[in-house]
PDB file of C-alpha atoms in Angstrom:
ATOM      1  CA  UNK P1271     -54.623  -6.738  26.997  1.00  0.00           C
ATOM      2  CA  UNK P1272     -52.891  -8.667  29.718  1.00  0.00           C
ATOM      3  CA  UNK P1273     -50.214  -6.060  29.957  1.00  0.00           C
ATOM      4  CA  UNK P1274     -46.475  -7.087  29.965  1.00  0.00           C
ATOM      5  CA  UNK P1275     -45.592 -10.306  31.149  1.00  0.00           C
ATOM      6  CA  UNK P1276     -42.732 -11.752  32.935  1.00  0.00           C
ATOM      7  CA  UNK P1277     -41.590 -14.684  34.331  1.00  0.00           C
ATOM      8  CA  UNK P1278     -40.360 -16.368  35.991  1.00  0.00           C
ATOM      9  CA  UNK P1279     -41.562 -13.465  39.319  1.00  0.00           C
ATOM     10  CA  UNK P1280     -38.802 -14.816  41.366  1.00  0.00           C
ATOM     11  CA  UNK P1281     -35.486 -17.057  40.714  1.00  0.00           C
ATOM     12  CA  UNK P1282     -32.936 -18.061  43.207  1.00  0.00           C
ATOM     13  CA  UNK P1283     -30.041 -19.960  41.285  1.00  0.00           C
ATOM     14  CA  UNK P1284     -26.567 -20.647  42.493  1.00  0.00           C
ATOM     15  CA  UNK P1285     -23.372 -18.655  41.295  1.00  0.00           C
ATOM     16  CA  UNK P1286     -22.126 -19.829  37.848  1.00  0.00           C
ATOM     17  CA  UNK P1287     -25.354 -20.955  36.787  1.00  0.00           C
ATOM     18  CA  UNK P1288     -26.792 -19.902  33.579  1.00  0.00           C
ATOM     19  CA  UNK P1289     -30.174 -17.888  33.947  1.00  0.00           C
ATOM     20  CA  UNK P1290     -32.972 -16.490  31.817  1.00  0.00           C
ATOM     21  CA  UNK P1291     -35.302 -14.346  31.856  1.00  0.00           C
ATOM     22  CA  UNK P1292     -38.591 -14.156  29.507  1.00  0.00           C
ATOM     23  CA  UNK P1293     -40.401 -11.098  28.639  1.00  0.00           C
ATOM     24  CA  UNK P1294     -44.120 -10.891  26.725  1.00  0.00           C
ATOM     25  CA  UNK P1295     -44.639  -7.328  25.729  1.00  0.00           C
ATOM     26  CA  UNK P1296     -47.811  -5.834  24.896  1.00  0.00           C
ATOM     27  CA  UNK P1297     -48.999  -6.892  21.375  1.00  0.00           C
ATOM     28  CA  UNK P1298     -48.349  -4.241  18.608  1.00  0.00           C
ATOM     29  CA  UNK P1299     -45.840  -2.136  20.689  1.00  0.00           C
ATOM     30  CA  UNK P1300     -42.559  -1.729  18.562  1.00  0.00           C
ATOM     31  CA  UNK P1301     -40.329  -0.991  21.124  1.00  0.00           C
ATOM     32  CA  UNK P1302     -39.238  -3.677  23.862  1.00  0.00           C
ATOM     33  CA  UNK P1303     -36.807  -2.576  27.306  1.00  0.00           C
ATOM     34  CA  UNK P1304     -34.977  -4.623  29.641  1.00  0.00           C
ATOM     35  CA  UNK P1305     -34.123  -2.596  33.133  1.00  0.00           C
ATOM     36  CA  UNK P1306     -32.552  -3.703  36.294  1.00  0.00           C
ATOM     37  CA  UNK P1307     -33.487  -2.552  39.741  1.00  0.00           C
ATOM     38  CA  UNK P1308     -30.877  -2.572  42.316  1.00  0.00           C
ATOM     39  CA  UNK P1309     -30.653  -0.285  45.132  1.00  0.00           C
ATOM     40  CA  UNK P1310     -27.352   0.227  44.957  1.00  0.00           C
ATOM     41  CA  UNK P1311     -27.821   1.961  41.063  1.00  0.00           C
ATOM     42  CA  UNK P1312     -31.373   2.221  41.245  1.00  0.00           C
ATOM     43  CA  UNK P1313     -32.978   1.652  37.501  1.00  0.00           C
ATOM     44  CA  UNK P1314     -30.948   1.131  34.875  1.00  0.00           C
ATOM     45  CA  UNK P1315     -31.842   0.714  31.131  1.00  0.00           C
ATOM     46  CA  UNK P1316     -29.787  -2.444  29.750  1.00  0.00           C
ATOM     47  CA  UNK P1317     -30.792  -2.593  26.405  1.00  0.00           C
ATOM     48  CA  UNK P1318     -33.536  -2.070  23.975  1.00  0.00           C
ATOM     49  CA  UNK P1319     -35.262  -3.670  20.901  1.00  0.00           C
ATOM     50  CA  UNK P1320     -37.202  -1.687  18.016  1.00  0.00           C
ATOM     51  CA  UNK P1321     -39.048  -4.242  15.767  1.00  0.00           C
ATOM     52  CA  UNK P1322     -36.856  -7.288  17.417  1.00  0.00           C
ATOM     53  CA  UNK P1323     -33.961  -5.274  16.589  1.00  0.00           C
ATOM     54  CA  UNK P1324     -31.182  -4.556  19.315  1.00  0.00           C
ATOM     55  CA  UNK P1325     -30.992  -0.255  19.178  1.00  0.00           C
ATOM     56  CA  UNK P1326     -28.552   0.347  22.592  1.00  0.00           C
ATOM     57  CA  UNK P1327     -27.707  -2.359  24.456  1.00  0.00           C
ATOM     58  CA  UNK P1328     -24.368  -0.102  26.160  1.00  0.00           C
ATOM     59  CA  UNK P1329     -26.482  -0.334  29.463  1.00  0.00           C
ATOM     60  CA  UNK P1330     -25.748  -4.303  29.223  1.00  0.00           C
ATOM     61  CA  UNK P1331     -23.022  -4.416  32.174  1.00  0.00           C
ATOM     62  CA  UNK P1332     -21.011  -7.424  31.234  1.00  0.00           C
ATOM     63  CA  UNK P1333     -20.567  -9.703  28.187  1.00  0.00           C
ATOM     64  CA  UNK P1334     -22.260 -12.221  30.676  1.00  0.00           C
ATOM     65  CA  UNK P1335     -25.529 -10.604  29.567  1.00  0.00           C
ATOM     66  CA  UNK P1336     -27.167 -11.259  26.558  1.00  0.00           C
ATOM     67  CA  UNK P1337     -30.756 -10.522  25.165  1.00  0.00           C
ATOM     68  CA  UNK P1338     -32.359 -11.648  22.258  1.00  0.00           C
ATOM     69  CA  UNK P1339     -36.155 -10.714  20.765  1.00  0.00           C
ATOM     70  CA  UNK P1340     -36.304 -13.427  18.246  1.00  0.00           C
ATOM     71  CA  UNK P1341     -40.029 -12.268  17.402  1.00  0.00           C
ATOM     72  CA  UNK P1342     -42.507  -9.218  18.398  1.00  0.00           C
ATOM     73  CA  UNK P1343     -43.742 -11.141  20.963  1.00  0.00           C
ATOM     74  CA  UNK P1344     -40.777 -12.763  22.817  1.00  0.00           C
ATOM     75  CA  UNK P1345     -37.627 -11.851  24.267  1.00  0.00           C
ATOM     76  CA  UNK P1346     -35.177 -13.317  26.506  1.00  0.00           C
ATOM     77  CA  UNK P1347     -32.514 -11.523  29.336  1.00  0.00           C
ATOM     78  CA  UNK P1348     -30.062 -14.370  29.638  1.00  0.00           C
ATOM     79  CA  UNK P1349     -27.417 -14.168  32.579  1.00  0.00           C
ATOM     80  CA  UNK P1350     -23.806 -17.230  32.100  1.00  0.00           C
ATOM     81  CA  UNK P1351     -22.464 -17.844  33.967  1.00  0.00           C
ATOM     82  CA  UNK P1352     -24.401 -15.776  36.958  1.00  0.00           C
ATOM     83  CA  UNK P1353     -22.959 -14.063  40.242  1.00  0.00           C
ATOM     84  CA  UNK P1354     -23.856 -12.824  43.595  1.00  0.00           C
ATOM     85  CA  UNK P1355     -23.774  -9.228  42.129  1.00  0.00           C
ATOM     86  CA  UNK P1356     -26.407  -9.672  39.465  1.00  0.00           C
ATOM     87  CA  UNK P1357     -28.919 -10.186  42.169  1.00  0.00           C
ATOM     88  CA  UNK P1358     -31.537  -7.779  41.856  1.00  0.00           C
ATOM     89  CA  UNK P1359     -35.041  -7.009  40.146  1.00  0.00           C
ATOM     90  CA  UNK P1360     -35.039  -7.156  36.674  1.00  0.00           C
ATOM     91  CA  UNK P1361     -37.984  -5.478  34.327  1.00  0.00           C
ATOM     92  CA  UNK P1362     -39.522  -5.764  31.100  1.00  0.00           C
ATOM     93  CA  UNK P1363     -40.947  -2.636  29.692  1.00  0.00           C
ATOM     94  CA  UNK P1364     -42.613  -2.117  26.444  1.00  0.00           C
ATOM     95  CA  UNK P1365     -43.399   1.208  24.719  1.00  0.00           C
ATOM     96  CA  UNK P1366     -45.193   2.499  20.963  1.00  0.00           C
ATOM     97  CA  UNK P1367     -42.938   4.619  20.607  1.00  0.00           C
ATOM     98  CA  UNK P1368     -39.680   4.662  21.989  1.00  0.00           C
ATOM     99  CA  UNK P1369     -37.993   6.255  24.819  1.00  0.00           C
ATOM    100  CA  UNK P1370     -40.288   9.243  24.427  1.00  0.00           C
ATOM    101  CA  UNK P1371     -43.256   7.858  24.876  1.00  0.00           C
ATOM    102  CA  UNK P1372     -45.328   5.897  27.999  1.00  0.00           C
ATOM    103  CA  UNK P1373     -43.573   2.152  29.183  1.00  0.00           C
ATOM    104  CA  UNK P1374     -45.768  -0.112  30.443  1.00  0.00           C
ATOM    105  CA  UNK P1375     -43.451  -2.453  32.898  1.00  0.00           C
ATOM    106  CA  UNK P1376     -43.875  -5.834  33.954  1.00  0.00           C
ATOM    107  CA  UNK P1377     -44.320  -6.913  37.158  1.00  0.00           C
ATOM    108  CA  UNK P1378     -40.267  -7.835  37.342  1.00  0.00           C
ATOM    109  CA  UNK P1379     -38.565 -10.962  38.288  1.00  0.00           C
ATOM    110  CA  UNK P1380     -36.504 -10.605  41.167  1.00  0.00           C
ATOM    111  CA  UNK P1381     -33.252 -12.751  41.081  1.00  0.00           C
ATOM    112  CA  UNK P1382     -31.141 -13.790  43.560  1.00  0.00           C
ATOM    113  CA  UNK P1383     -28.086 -15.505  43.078  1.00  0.00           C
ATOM    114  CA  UNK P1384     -26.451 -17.229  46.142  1.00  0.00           C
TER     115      UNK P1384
ATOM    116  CA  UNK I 463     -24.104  15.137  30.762  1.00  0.00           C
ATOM    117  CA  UNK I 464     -27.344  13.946  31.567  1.00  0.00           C
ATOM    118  CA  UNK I 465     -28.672  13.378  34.966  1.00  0.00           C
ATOM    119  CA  UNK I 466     -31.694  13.622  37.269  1.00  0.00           C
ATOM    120  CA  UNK I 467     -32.034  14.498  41.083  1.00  0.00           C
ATOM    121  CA  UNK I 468     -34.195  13.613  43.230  1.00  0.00           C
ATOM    122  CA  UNK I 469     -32.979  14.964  46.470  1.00  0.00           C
ATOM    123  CA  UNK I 470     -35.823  13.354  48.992  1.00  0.00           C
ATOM    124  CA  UNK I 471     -34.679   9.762  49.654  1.00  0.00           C
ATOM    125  CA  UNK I 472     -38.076   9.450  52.321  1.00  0.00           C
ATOM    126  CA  UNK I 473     -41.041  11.922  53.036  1.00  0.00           C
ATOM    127  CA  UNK I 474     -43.746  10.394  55.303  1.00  0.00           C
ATOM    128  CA  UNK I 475     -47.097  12.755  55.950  1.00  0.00           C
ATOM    129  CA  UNK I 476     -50.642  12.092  57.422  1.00  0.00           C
ATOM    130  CA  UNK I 477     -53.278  11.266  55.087  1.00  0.00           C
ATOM    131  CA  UNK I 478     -55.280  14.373  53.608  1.00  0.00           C
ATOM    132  CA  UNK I 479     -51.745  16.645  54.099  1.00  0.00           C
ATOM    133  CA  UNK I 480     -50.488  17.675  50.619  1.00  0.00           C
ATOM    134  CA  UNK I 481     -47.038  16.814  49.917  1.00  0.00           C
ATOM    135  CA  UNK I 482     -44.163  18.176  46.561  1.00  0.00           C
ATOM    136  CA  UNK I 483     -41.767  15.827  44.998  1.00  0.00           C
ATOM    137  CA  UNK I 484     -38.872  17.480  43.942  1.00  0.00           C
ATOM    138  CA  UNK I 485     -37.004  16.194  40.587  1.00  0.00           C
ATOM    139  CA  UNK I 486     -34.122  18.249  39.739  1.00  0.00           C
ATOM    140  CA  UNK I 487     -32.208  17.373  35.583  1.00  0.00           C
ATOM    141  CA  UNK I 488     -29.337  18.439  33.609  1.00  0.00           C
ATOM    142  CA  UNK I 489     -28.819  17.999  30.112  1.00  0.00           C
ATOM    143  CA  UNK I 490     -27.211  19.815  27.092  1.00  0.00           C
ATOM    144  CA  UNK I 491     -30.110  18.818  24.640  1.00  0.00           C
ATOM    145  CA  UNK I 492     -32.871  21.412  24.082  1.00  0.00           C
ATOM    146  CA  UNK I 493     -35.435  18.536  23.307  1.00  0.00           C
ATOM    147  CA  UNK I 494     -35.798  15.841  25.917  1.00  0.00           C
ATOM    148  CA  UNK I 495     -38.920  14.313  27.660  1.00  0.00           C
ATOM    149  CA  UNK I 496     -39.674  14.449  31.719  1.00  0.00           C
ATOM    150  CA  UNK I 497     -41.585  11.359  33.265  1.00  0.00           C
ATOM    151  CA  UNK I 498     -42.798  10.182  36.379  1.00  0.00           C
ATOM    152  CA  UNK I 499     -43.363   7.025  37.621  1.00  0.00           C
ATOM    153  CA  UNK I 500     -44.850   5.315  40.426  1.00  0.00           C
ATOM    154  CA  UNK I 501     -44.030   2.328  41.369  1.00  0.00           C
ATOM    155  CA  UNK I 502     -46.562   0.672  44.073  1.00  0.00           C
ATOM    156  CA  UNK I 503     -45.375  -1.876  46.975  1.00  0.00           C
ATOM    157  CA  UNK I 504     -46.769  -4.616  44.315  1.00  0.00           C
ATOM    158  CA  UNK I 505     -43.274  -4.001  42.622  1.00  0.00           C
ATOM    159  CA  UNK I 506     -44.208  -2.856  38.798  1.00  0.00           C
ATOM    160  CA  UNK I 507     -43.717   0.822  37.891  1.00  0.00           C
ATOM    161  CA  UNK I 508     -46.424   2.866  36.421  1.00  0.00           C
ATOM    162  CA  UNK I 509     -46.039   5.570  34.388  1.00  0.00           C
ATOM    163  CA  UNK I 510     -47.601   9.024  35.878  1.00  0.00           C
ATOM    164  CA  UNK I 511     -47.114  11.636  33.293  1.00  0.00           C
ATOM    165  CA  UNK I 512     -44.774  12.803  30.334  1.00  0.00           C
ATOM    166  CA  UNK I 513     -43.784  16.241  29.073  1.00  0.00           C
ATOM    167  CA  UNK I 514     -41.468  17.641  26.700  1.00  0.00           C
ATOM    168  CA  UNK I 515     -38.951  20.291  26.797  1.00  0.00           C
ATOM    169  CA  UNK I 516     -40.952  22.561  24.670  1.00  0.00           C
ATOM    170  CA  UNK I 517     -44.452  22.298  27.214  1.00  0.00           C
ATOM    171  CA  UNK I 518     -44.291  24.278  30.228  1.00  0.00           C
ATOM    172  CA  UNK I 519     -47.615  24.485  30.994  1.00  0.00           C
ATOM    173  CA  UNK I 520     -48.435  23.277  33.975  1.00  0.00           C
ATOM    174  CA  UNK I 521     -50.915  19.807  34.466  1.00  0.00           C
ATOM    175  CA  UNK I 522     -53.022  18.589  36.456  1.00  0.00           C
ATOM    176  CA  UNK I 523     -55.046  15.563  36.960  1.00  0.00           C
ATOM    177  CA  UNK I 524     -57.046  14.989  39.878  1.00  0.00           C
ATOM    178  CA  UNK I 525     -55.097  15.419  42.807  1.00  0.00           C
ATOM    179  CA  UNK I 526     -51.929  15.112  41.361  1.00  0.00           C
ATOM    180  CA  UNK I 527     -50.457  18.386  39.336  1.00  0.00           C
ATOM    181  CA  UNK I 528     -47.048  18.986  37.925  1.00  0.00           C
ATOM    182  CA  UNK I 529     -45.052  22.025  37.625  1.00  0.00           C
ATOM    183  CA  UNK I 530     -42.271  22.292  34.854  1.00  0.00           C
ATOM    184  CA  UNK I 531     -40.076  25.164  35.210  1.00  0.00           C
ATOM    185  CA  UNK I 532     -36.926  25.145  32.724  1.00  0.00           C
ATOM    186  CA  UNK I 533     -35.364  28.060  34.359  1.00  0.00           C
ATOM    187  CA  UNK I 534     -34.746  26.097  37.245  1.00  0.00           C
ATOM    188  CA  UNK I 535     -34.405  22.817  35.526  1.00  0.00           C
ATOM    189  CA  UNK I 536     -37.419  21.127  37.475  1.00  0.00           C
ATOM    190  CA  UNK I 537     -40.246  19.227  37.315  1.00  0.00           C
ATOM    191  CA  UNK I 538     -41.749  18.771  40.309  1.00  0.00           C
ATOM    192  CA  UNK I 539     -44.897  16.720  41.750  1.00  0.00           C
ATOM    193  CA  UNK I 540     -47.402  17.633  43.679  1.00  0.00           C
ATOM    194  CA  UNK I 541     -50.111  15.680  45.435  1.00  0.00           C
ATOM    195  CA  UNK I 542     -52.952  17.207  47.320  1.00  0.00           C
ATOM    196  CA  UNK I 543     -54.678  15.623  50.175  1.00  0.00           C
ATOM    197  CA  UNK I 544     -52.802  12.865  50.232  1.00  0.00           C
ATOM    198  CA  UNK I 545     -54.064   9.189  50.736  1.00  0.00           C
ATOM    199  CA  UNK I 546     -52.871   5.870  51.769  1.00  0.00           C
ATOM    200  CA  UNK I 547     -52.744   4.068  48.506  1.00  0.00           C
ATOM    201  CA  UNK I 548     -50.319   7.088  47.450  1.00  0.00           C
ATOM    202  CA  UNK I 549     -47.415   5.581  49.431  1.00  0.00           C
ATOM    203  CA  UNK I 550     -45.231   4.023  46.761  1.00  0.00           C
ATOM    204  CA  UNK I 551     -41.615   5.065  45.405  1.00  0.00           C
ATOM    205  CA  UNK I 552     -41.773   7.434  42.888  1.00  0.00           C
ATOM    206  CA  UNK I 553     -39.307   7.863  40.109  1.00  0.00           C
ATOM    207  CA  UNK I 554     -38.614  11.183  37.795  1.00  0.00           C
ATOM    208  CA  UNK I 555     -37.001  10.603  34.965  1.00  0.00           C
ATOM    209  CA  UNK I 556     -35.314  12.349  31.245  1.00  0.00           C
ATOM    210  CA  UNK I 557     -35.361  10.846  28.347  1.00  0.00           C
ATOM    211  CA  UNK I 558     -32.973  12.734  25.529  1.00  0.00           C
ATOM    212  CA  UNK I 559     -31.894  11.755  21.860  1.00  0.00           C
ATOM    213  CA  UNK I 560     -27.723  11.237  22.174  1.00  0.00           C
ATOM    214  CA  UNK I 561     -26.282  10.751  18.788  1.00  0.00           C
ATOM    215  CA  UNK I 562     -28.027   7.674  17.112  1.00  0.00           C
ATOM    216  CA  UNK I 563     -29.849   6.381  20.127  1.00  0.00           C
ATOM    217  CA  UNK I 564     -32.225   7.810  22.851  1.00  0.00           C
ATOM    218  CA  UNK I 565     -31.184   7.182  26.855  1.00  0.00           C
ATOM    219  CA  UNK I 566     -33.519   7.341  29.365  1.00  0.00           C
ATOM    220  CA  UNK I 567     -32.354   7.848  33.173  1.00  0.00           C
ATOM    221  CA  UNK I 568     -34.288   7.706  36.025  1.00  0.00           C
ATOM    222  CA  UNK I 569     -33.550   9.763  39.450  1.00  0.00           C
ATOM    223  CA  UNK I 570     -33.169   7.426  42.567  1.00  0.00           C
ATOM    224  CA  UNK I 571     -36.840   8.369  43.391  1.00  0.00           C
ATOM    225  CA  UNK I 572     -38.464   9.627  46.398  1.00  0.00           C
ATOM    226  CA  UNK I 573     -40.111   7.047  48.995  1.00  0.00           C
ATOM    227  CA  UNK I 574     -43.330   8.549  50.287  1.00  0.00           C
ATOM    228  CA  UNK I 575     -45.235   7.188  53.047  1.00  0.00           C
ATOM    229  CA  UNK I 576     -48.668   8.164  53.780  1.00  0.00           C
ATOM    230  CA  UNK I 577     -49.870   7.577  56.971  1.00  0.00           C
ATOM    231  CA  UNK I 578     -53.605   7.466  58.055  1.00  0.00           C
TER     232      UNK I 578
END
């Protein structure tokens, strides 16, 4: 297996754009993560999908975000309008199990918004 | 409340020195998981090891090993004769069920630099 894939890797887009991030996780795992990286707060779970399904998405930081897995293979992270402070590196993880079991991560997209 | 610690921001040794990671949690749940994570100048974080709140044995694997104590609330990592390819930032992290859903939060992790 290719292992989780992201993309875009990087994205520079100006303030107020819209922006979105895609995430391919690992065929036959049930359970799909979106984290952000910032070294300010370090890693932070956003929100989480089991079977496509949002479970906790109270780690999503403003209504600006939204995610959607519209099948087991797919999801999107979608930023609108974006700002300087959502710059940071944003992962795709994707698990069996759950939160109690092994993620396998993406490589991350880093963003930057100017 | 649930947290982690990881008190070292930075630890830099000479290759073949052996070197602990400390990882420090709180929580009020008596079943939770403990990770850690590596995560590799490349960028993409790479999970390490899990144990639950019930396992205190011990673990090793190769030259890393892991020591759970819940009396003092650690979990600590240990690599022996450390190499270069072990610099990286690792992360600890608890993972406990809170009401419906799980939460998972990871400690600001540890920078260690390996120097030849």
């Amino acid at each position: 297996d290719a292992g989780v894939i992201q993309s875009p890797r990087h994205e520079v887009t100006e303030m107020g754009q819209e922006v979105t991030l895609r995430c391919k996780p690992i065929s036959g795992h049930d359970y799909l993560f979106w984290y952000r990286q910032t070294m300010m707060r370090g890693l932070e779970l956003l929100i989480y999908f089991n079977n496509n399904v949002p479970i906790d998405d109270s780690g999503m930081p403003e209504d600006r975000f939204s995610a959607k897995m519209p099948n087991a293979s797919f999801s999107t992270l979608k930023i609108q309008p974006s700002e300087p402070r959502d710059s940071a590196v944003y992962f795709c993880a994707s698990s069996l199990l759950g939160l109690f079991t092994e993620a396998f991560f993406g490589q991350g997209t880093r963003l930057t918004v100017v | 409340a649930q947290k982690v610690t990881q008190a070292q921001t930075e630890i830099s040794v000479v290759e073949k020195e052996d070197v602990t990671l400390d990882c420090v949690y709180e929580t009020r749940d008596t079943t939770y998981y403990l990770f850690w994570y590596k995560q590799p100048p490349s960028g993409e974080l790479v999970f390490l090891i899990r144990r639950n709140s019930f396992d205190e044995q011990n673990e090793i694997s190769g030259r890393y090993s892991w020591n759970f104590q819940k009396s003092t609330s650690s979990f600590n990592f240990t690599i022996t004769a450390s190499q270069v390819v072990d610099s990286a930032v690792y992360f600890c992290a608890l993972s406990e069920a809170q009401g419906a859903t799980n939460k998972l939060i990871f400690g600001t992790g540890t920078l260690l630099a390996v120097q030849p």
